[in-house]
Short mmCIF file of N, CA and C in Angstrom, two decimals:
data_model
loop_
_atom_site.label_atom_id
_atom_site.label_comp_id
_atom_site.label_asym_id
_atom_site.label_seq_id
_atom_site.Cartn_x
_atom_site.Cartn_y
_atom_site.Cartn_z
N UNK A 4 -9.16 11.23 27.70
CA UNK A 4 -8.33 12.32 27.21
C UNK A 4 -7.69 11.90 25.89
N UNK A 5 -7.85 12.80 24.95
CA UNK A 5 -7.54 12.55 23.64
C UNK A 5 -5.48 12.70 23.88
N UNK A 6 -5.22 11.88 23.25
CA UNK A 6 -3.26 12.17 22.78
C UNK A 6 -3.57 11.90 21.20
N UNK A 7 -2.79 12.69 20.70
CA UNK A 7 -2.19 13.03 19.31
C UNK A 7 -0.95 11.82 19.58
N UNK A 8 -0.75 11.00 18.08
CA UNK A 8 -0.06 10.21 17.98
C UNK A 8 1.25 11.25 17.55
N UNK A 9 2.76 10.86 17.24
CA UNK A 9 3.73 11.42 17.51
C UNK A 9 4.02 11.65 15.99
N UNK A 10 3.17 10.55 14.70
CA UNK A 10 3.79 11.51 13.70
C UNK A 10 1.70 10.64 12.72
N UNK A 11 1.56 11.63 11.95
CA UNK A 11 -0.25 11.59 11.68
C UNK A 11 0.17 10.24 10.38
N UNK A 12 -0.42 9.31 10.30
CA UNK A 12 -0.73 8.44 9.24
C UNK A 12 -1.22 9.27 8.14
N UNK A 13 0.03 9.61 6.62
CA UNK A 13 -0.96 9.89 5.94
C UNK A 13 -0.37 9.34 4.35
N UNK A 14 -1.06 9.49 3.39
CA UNK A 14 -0.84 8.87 1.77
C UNK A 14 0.75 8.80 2.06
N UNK A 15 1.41 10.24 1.89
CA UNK A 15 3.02 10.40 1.42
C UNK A 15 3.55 9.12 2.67
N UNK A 16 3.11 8.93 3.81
CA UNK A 16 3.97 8.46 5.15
C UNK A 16 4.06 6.82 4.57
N UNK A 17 2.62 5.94 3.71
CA UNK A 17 2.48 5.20 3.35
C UNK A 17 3.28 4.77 2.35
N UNK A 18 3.05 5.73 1.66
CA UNK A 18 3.70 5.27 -0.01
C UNK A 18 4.95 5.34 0.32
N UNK A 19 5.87 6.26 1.02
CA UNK A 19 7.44 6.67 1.34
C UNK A 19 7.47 4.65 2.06
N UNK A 20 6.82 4.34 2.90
CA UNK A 20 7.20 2.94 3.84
C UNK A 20 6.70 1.76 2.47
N UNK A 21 6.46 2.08 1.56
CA UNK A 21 5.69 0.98 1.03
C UNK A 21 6.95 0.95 -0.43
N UNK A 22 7.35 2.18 -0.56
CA UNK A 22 8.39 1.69 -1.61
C UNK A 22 10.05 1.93 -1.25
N UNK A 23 10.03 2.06 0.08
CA UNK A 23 11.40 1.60 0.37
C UNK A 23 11.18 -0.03 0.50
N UNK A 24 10.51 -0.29 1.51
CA UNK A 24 10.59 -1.88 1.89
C UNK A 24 10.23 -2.62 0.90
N UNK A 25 9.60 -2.52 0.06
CA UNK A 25 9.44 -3.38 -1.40
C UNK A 25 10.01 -2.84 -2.43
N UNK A 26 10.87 -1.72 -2.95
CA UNK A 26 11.41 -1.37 -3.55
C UNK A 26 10.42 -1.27 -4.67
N UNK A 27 9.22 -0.71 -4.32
CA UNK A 27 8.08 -0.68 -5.63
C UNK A 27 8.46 0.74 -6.44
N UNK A 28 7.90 0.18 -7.83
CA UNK A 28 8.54 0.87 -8.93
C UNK A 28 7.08 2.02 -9.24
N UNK A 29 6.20 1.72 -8.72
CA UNK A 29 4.89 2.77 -8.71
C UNK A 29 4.23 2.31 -7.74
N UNK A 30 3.78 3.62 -7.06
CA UNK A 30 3.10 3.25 -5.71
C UNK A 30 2.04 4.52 -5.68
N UNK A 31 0.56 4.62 -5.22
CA UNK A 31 -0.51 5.29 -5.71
C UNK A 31 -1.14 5.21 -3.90
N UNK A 32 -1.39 6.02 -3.16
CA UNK A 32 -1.81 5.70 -2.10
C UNK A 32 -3.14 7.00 -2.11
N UNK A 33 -4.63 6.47 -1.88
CA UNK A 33 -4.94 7.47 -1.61
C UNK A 33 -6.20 7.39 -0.27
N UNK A 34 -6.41 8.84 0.53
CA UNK A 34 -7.02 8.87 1.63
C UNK A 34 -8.47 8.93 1.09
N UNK A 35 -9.21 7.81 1.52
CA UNK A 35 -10.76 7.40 1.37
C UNK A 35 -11.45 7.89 2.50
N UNK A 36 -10.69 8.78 3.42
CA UNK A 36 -11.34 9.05 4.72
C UNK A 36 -11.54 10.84 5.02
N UNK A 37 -11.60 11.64 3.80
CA UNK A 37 -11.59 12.72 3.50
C UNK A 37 -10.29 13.72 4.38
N UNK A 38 -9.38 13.44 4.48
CA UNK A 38 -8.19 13.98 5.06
C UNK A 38 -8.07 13.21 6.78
N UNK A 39 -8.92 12.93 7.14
CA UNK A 39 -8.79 11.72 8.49
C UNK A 39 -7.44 11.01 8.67
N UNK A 40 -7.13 10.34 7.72
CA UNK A 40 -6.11 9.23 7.68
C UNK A 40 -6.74 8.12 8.57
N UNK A 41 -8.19 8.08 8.35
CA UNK A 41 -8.66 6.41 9.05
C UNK A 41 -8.77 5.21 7.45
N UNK A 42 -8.79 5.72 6.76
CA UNK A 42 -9.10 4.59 5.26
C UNK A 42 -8.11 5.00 3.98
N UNK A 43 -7.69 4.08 3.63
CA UNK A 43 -6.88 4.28 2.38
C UNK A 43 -6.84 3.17 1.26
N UNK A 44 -6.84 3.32 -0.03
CA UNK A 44 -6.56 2.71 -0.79
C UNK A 44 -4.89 2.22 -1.64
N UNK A 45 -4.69 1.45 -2.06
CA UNK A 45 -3.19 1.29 -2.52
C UNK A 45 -2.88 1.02 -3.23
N UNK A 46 -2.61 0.63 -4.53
CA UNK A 46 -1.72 0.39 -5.89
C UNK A 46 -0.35 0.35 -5.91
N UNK A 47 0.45 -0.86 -5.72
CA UNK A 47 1.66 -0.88 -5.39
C UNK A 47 2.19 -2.25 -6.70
N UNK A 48 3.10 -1.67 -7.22
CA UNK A 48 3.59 -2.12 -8.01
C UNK A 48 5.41 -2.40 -7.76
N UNK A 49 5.71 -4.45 -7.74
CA UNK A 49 6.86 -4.11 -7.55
C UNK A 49 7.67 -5.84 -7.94
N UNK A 50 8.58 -5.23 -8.24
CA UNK A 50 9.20 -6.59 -8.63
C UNK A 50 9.42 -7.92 -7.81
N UNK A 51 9.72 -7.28 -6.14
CA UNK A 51 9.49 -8.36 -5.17
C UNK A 51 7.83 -9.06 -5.32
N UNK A 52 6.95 -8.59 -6.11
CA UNK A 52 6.00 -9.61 -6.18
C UNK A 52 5.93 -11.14 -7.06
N UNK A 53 7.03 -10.71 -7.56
CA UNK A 53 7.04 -11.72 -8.87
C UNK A 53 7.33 -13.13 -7.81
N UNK A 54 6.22 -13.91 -8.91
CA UNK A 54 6.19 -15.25 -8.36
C UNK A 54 5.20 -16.09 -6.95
N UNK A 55 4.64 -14.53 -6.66
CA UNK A 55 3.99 -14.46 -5.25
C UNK A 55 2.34 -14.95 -5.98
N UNK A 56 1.85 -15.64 -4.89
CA UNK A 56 0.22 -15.30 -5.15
C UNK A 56 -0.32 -14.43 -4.67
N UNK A 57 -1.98 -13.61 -4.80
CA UNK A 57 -1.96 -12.47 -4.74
C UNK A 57 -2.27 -12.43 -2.66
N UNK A 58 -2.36 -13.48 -1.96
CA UNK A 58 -2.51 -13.74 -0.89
C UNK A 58 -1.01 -13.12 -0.10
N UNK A 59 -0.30 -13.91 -1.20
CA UNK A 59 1.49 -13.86 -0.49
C UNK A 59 1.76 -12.49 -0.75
N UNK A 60 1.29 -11.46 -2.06
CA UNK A 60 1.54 -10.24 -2.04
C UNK A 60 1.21 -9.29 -0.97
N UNK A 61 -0.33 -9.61 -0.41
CA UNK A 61 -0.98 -8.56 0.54
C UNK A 61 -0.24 -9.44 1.59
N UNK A 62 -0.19 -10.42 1.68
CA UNK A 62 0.51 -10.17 3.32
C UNK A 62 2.23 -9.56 3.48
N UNK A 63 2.54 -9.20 2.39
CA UNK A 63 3.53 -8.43 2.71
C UNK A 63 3.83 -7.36 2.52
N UNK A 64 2.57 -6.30 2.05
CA UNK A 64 2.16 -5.29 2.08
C UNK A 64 1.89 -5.37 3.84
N UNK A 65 1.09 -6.52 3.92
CA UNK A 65 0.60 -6.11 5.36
C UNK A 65 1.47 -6.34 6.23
N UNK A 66 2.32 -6.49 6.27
CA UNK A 66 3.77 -6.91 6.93
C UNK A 66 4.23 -5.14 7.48
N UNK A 67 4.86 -5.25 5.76
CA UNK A 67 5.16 -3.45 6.28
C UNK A 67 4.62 -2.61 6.93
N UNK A 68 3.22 -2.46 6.97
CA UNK A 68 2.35 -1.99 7.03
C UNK A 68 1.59 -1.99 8.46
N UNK A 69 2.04 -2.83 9.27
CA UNK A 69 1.59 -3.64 10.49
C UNK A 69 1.30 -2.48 11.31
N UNK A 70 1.80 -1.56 11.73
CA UNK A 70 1.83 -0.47 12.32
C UNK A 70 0.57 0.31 12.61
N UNK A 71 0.95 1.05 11.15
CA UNK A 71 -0.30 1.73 10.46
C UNK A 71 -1.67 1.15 10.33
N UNK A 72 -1.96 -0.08 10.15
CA UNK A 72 -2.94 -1.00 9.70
C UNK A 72 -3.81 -1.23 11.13
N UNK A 73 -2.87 -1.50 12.21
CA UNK A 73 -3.18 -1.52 13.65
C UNK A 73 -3.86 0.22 13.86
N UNK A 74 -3.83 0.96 12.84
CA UNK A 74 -4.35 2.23 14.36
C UNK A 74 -5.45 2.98 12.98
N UNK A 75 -5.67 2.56 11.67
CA UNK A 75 -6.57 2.71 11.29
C UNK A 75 -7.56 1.63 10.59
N UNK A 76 -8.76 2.62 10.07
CA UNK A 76 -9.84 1.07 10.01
C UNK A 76 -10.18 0.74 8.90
N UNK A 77 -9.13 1.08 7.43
CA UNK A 77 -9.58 0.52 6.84
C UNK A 77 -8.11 0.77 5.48
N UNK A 78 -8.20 -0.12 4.74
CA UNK A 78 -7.03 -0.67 3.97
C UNK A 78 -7.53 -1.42 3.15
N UNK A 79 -7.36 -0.77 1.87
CA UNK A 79 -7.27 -1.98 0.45
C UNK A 79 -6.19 -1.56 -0.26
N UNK A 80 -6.19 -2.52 -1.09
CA UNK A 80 -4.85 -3.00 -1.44
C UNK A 80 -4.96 -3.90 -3.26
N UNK A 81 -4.27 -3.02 -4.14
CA UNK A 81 -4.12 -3.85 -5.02
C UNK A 81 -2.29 -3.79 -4.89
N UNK A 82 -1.70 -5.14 -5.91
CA UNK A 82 -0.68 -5.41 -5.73
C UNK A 82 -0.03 -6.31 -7.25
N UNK A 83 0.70 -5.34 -8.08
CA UNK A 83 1.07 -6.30 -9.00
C UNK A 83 2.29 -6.14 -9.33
N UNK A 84 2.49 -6.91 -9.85
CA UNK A 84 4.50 -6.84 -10.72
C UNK A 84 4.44 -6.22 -11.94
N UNK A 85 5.73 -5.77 -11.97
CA UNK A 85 5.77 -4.59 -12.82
C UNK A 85 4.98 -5.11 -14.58
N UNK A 86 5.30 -6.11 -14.62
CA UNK A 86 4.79 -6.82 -16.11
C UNK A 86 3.23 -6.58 -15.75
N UNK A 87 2.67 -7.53 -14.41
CA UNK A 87 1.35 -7.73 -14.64
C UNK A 87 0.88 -5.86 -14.58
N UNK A 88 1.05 -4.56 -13.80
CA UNK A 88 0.98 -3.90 -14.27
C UNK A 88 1.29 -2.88 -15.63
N UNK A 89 2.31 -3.55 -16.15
CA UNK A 89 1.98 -2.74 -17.60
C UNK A 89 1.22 -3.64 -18.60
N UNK A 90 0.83 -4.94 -18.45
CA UNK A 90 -0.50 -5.58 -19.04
C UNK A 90 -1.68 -4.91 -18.93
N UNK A 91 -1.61 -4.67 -17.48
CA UNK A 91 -3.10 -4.02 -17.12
C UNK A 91 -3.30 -2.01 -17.80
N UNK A 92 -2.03 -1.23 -17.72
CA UNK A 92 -1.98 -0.63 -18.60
C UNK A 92 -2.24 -0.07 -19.86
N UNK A 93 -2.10 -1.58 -20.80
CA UNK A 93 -2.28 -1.35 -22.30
C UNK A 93 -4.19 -1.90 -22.61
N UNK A 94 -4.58 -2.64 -21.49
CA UNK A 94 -5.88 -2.84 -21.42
C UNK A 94 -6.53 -1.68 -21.10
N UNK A 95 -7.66 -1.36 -22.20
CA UNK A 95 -9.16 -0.21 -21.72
C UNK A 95 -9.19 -0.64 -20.10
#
């Protein structure tokens, strides 16, 4: 018997949990699973990364994230500080 979970995994539910708890200054979430909410992509930009390697960044994306990550099947993840994203910015 199918149950409906109590609130649907989707982009806004992500990005809203991903820039309170990291206080990210741009956050880009999008559904790779054609409205499903089983796959998503991420672009999270935030000053708590500074100093992190990019290992120490995703696991605290995946931290927050623990939840959500547990009930769908698929998650990528880029992750930079606000500098290394406006570098990447002014680059073609």
């Amino acid at each position: 018997q199918f149950v409906a979970t109590a609130m649907a995994i989707t982009e806004e539910s992500i990005r809203r949990k991903l820039v309170d708890a990291l206080k990210a200054t741009h956050c880009e979430v999008i559904d790779t699973s054609n409205g499903c909410g089983q796959g998503f992509d991420a672009i999270i930009v935030s000053p708590e990364f500074e100093g992190k390697k990019v290992l120490e960044k995703h696991r605290m994306v995946n931290d927050v994230l623990a939840d959500e990550l547990s009930k769908i099947h698929s998650f990528s993840q880029k992750s930079y500080t606000p500098a290394q994203w406006e570098a990447k910015q002014a680059t073609p």
